[in-house]
Coordinates of C-alpha atoms and ligand atoms in Angstrom, one line a residue:
X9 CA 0.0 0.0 0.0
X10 CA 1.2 3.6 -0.6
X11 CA 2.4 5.2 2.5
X12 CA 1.9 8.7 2.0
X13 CA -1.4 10.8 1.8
X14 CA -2.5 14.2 1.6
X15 CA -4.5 13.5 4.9
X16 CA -4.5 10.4 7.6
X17 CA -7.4 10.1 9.7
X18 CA -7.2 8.4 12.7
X19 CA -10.3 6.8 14.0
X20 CA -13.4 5.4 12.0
X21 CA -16.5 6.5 14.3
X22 CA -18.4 9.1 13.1
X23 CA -15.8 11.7 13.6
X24 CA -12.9 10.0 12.0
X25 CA -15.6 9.6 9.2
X26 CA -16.9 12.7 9.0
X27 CA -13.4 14.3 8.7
X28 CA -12.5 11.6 5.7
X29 CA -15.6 12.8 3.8
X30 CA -15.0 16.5 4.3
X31 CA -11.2 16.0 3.1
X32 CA -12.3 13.6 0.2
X33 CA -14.8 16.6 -1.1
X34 CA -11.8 18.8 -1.6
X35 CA -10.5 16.1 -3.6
X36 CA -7.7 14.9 -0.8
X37 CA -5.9 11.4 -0.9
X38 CA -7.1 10.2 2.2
X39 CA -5.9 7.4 4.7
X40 CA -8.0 6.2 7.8
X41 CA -6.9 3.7 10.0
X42 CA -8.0 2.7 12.9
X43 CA -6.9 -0.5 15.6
X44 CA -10.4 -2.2 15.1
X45 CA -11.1 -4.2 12.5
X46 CA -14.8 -3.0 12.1
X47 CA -16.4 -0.1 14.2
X48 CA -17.2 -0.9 18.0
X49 CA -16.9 2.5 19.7
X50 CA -19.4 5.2 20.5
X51 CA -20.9 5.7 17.3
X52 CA -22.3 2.0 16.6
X53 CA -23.7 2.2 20.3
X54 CA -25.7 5.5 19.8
X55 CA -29.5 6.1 19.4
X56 CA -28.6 6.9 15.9
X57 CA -30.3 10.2 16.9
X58 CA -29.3 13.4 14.6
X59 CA -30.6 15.6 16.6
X60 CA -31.0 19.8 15.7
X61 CA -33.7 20.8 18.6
X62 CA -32.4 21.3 21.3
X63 CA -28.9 21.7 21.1
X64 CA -27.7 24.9 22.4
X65 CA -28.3 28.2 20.5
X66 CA -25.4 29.4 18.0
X67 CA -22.5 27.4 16.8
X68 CA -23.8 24.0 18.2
X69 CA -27.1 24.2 16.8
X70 CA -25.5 25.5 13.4
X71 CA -23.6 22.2 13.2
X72 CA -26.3 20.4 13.9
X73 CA -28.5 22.2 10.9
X74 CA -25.4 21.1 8.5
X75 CA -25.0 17.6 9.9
X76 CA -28.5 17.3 8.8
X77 CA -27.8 18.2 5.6
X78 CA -24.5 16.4 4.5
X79 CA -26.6 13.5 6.6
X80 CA -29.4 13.6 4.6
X81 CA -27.0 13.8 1.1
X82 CA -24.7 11.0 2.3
X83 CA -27.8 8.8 3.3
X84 CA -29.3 9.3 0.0
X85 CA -26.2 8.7 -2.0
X86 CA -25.2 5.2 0.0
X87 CA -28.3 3.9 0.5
X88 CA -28.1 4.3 4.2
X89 CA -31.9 3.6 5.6
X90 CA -33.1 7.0 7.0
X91 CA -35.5 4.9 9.8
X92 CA -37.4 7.9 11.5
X93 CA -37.6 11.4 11.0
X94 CA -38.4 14.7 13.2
X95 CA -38.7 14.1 16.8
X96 CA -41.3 14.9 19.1
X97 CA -40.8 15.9 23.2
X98 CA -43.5 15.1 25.3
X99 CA -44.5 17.0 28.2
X100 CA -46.3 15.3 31.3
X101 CA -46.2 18.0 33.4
X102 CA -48.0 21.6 33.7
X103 CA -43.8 22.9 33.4
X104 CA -42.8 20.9 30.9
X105 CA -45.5 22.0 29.0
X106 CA -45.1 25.6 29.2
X107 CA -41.3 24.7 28.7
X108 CA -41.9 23.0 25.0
X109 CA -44.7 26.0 24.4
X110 CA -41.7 28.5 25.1
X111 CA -39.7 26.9 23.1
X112 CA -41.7 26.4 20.2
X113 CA -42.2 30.7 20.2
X114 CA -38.1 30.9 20.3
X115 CA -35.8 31.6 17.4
X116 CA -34.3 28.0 18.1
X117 CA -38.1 26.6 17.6
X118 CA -38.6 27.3 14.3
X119 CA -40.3 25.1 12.3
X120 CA -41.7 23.3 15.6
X121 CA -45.0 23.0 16.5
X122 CA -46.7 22.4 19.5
X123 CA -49.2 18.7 19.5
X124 CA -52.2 18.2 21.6
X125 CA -52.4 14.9 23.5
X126 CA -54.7 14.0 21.2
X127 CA -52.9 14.9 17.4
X128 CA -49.9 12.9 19.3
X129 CA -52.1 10.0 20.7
X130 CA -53.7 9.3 16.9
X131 CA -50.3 10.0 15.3
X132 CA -48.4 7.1 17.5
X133 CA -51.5 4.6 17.3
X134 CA -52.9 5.6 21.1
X135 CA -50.2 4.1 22.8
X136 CA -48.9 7.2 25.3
X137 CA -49.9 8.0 28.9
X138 CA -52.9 9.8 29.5
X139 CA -51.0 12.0 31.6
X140 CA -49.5 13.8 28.8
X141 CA -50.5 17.4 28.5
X142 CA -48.2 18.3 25.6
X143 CA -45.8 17.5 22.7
X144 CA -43.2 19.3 20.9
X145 CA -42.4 17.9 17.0
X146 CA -39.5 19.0 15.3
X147 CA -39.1 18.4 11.7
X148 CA -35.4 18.7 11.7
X149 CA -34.2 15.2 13.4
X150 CA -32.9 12.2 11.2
X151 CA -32.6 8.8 12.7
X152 CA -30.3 6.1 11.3
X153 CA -29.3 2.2 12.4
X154 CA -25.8 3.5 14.1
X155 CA -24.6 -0.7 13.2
X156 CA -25.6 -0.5 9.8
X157 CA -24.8 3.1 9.1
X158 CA -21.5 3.5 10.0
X159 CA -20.5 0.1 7.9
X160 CA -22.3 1.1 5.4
X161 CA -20.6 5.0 5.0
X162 CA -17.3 3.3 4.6
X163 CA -18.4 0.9 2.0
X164 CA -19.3 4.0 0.3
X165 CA -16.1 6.1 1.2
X166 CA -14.2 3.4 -0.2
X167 CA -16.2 2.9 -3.5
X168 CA -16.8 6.5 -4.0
X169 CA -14.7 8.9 -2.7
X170 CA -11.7 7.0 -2.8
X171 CA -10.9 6.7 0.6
X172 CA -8.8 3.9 1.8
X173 CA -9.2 2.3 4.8
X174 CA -6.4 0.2 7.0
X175 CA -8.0 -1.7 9.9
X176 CA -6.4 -3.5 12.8
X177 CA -4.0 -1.0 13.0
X178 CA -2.7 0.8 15.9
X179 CA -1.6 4.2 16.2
X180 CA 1.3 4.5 18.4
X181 CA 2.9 7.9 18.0
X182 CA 2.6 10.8 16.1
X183 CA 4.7 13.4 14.7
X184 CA 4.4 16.3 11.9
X185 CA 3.7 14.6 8.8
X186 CA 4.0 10.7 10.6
X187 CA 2.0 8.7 11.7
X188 CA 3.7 5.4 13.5
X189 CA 1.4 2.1 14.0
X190 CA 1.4 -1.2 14.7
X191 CA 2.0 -1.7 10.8
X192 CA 4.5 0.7 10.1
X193 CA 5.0 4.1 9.2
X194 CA 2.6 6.4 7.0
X195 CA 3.3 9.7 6.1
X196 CA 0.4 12.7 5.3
X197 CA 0.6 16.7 5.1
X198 CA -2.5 16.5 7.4
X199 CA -3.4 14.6 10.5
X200 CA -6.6 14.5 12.1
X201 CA -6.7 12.3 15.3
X202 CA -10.6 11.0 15.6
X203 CA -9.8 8.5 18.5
X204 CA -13.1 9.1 20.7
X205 CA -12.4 8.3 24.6
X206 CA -8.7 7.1 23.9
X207 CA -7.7 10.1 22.6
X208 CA -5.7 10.3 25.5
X209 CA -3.6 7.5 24.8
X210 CA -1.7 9.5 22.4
X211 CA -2.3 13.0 24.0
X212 CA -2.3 12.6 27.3
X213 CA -1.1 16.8 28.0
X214 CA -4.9 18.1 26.0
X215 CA -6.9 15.4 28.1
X216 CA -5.0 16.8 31.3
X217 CA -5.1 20.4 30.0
X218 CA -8.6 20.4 29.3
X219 CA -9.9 18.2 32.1
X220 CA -11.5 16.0 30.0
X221 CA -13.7 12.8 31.4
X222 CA -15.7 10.0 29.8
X223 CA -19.3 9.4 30.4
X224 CA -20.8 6.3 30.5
X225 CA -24.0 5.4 29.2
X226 CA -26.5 2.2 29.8
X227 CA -28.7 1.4 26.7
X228 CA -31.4 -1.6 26.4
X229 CA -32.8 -3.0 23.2
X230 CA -36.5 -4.3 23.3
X231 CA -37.9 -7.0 21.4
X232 CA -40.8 -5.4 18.7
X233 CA -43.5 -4.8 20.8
X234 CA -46.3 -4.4 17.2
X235 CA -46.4 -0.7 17.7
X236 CA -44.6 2.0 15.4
X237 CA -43.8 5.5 16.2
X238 CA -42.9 7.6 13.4
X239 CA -40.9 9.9 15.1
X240 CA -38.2 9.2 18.0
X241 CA -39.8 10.2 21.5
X242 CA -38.0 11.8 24.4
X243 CA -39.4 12.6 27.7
X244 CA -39.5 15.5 30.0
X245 CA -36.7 14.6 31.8
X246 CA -34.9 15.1 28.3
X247 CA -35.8 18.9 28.9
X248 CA -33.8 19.6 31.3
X249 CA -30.1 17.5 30.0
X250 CA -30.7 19.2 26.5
X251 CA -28.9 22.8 27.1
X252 CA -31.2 24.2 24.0
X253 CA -34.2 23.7 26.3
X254 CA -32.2 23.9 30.1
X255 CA -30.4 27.0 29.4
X256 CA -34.1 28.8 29.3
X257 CA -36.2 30.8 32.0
X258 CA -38.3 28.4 32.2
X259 CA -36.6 25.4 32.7
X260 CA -36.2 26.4 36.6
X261 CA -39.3 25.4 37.5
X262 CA -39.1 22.2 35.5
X263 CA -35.6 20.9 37.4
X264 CA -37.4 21.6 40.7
X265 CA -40.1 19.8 39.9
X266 CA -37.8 17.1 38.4
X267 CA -35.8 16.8 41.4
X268 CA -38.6 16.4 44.2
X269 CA -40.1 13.8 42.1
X270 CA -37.1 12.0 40.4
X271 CA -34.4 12.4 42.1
X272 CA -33.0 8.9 41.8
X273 CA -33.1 9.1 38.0
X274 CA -31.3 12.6 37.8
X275 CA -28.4 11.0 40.7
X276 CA -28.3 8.5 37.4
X277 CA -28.5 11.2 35.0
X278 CA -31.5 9.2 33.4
X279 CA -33.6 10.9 30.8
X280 CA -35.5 8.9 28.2
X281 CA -34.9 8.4 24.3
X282 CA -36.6 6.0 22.2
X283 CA -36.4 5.2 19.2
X284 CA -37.4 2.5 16.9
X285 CA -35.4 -0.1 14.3
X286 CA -36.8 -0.7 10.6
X287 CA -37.5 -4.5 12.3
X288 CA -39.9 -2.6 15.1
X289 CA -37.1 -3.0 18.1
X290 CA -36.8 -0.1 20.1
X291 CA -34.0 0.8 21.7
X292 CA -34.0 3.1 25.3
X293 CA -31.4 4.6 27.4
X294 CA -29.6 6.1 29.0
X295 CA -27.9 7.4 31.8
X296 CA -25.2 9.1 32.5
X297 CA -22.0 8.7 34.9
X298 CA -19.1 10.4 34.4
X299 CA -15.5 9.1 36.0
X300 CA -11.8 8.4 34.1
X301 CA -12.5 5.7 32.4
X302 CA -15.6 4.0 30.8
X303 CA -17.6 1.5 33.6
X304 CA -17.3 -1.7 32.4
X305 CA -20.1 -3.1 34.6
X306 CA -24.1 -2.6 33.8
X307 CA -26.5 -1.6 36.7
X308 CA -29.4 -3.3 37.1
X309 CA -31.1 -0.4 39.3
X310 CA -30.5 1.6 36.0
X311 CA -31.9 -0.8 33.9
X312 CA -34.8 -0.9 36.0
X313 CA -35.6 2.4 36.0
X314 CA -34.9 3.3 32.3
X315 CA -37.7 0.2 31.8
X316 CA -40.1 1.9 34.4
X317 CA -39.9 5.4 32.7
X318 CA -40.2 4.0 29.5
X319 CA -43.5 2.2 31.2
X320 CA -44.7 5.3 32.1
X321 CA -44.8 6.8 29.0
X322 CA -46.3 3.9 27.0
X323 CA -47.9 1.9 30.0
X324 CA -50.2 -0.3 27.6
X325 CA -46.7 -1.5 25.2
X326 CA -45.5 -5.0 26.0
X327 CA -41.9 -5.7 25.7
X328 CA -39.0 -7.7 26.4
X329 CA -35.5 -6.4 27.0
X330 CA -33.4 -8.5 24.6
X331 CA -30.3 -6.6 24.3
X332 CA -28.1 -4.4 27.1
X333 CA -24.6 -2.5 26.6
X334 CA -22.8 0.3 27.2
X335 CA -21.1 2.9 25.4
X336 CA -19.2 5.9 26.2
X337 CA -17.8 8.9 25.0
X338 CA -15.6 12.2 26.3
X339 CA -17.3 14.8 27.9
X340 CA -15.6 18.5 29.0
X341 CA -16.9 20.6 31.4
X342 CA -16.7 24.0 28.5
X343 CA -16.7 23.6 24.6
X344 CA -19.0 21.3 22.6
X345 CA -16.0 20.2 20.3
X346 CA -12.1 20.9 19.6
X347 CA -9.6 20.8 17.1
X348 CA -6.2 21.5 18.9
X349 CA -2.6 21.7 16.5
X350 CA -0.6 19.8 18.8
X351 CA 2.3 19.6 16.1
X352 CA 2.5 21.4 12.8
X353 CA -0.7 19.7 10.5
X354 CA -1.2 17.1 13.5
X355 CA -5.2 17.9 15.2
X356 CA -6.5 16.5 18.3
X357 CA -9.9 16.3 17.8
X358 CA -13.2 15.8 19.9
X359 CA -16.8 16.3 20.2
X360 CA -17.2 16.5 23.8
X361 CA -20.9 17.0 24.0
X362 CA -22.5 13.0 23.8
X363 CA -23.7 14.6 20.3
X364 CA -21.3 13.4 17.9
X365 CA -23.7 12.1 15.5
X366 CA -25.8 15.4 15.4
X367 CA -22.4 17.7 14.8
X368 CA -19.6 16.0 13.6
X369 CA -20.3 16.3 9.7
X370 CA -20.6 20.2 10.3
X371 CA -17.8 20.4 12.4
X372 CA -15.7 17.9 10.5
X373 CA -16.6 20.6 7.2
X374 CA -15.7 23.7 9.3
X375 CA -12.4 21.9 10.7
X376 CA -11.1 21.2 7.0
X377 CA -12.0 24.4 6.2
X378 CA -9.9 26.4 8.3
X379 CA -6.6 23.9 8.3
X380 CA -6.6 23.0 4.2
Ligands
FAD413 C1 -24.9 5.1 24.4 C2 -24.6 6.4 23.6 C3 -25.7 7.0 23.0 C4 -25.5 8.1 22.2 N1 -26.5 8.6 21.4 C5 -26.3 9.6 20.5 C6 -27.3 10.0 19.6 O1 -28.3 9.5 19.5 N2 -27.0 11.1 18.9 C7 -25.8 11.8 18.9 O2 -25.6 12.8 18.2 N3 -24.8 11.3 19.6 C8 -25.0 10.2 20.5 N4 -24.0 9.8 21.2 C9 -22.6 10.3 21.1 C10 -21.9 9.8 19.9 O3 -22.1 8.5 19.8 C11 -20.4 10.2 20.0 O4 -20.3 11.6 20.2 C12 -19.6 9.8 18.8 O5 -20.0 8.5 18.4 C13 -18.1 9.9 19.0 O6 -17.5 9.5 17.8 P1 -16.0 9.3 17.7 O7 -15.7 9.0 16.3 O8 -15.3 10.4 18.4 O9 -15.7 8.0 18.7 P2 -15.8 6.4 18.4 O10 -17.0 6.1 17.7 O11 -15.5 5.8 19.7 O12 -14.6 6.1 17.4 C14 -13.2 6.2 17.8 C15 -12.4 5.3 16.9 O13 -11.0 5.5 17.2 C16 -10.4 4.2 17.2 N5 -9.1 4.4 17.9 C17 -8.9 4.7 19.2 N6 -7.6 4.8 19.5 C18 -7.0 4.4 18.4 C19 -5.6 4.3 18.1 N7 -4.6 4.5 19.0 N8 -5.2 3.9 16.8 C20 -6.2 3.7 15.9 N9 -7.5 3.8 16.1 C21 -7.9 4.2 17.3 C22 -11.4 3.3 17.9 O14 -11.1 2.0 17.5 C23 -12.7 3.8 17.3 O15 -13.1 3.1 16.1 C24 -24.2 8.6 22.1 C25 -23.1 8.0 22.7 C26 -23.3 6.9 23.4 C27 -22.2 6.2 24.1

């Protein structure tokens, strides 16, 4: 194989990926390379959830809008399966309600609308809690199979843009221009480092420097219960871990209320996500503990109470769990993403927000931008 490229990309999750497409467009010789032989990290274990509404005004939602876009391109030219679309945020509470209703009149809500309990009950086949006062749908949202997504965008890297991929191979060191692996030496003008939570492997001085930690995430997988939601569904206690809706006035009066009544979910950083496979799985989660390395162990108390909220919402919906994991990813305290020059053309690079699938492509495009 050649050993020198315009552009060596380490990493194939979404990042990594996103990076390899942005570089390819500007008609770059790119390498990625990466110690797996197929995908496993962060962004096969996602919700698949490309999410615009409610990411935080400005720069983050801005990515998001683009993501959307190069998504919805990319999807359409590899025959990736876009499996829901839009998104819709349910309210059960008098302050969730006037939360979403708030929202929906912002400059971040355009394009939303505000559902009745009704308009959502015959749009999901009757299958929510009574208790729900209110809804939120979005139009912007995409959802994709994360397992068959992320394969499938490198089979269409490959064919298409040209990009070549080298698997099962380490990165070791780095310097300006090399990259040193587990199968030699390859050589590039530009490299972008997409390594998720083991970044820090290879720069240990940005994870110290920027206090970086990992967050760990528990996810279940339930058999098809015979129902079919159009739309992924989030709950209230979404409202107030998404800093689009949280960083309003009138999410105050929400967290109180959230944590006098669940206050063992939030010490979990539970919220509730579902969404639903082409095959009618759905898949819940999560919740959220943050530490120095990813837990390997599964709680059971979690799992119980992702199961019991997601019971809550749809109490009449019957189904099994039949797959658990967890998944992490690198979380900073400021900063929803980086791309530090730690050597001449070398870039650390990280999306620090749990949102890499809703920002990377339009960070990714910005990050080629400014170093090419
Ligand atoms: C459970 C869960 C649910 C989530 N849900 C969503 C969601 O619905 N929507 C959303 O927008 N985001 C979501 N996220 C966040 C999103 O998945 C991450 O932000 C994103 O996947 C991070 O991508 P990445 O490419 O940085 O990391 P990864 O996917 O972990 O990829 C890093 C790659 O680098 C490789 N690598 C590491 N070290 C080396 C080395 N030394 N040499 C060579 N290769 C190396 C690894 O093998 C790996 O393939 C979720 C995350 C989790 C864990």
């Amino acid at each position: 194989m050649n050993k020198h490229f315009d552009v060596i990309v380490a990493g194939m999750g979404i990042v990594g990926m996103a990076h390899a497409y942005a570089a390819a467009r500007k008609g770059m010789r790119v390498l990625v390379v990466d110690t797996d032989h197929q995908a496993s990290g962060a962004s096969v274990r996602n919700f698949g959830f490309i999410t615009v509404t409610g990411q935080e005004e400005g720069k983050p939602w801005q990515y998001a809008r683009r993501s959307v876009d190069i998504w919805r391109s990319v999807a359409r030219q590899a025959s990736i399966q876009i499996d829901q679309t839009g998104a819709c945020f349910v309210a059960k509470c008098k302050e969730s309600s006037d939360l979403l209703q708030a929202y929906a009149r912002s400059k971040s809500g355009e394009d939303c609308s505000i559902l009745g309990k009704n308009e959502l009950q015959d749009m999901c086949g009757g299958n929510f809690s009574e208790e729900i006062e209110k809804a939120l749908y979005s139009p912007h949202e995409l959802r994709v199979n994360p397992r068959e997504a992320i394969p499938t965008m490198r089979q269409w890297l490959t064919h298409h843009l040209g990009v070549a991929f080298q698997t099962s191979t380490h990165v070791n060191r780095i310097g300006k221009g090399r990259v040193e692996t587990t199968q030699g030496t390859l050589h590039a003008e530009r490299i972008y480092l997409c390594m998720g939570d083991r970044l820090g492997e290879i720069c240990p001085e940005i994870w110290q420097k920027r206090k970086l930690q990992i967050c760990s995430l528990q996810m279940l997988k339930l058999s098809p219960p015979g129902i079919r939601l159009p739309f992924p569904v989030l709950s209230d206690l979404s409202l107030i871990r998404y800093p689009g809706f949280a960083d309003m006035q009138e999410a105050k009066a929400l967290s109180d209320v959230m944590e006098r009544k669940f206050a063992v979910h939030l010490k979990h950083g539970i919220h509730l996500i579902i969404v639903q496979d082409q095959d009618g799985s759905l898949i819940i989660g999560d919740s959220h503990a943050y530490g120095d390395q990813a837990l390997p162990f599964q709680s059971e108390q979690v799992d119980k109470l992702l199961l019991s909220t997601f019971r809550a919402l749809l109490p009449g919906v019957e189904a099994e769990v039949c797959e658990r994991w967890m998944g992490s990813y690198v979380c900073a305290k400021d900063g929803i993403a980086f791309s530090e020059e730690i050597n001449e053309g070398v870039y650390a690079i990280e999306i620090t927000t749990g949102a890499g699938m809703s920002l990377a492509f339009g960070f990714a495009e910005e990050v080629l931008n400014h170093s090419i």
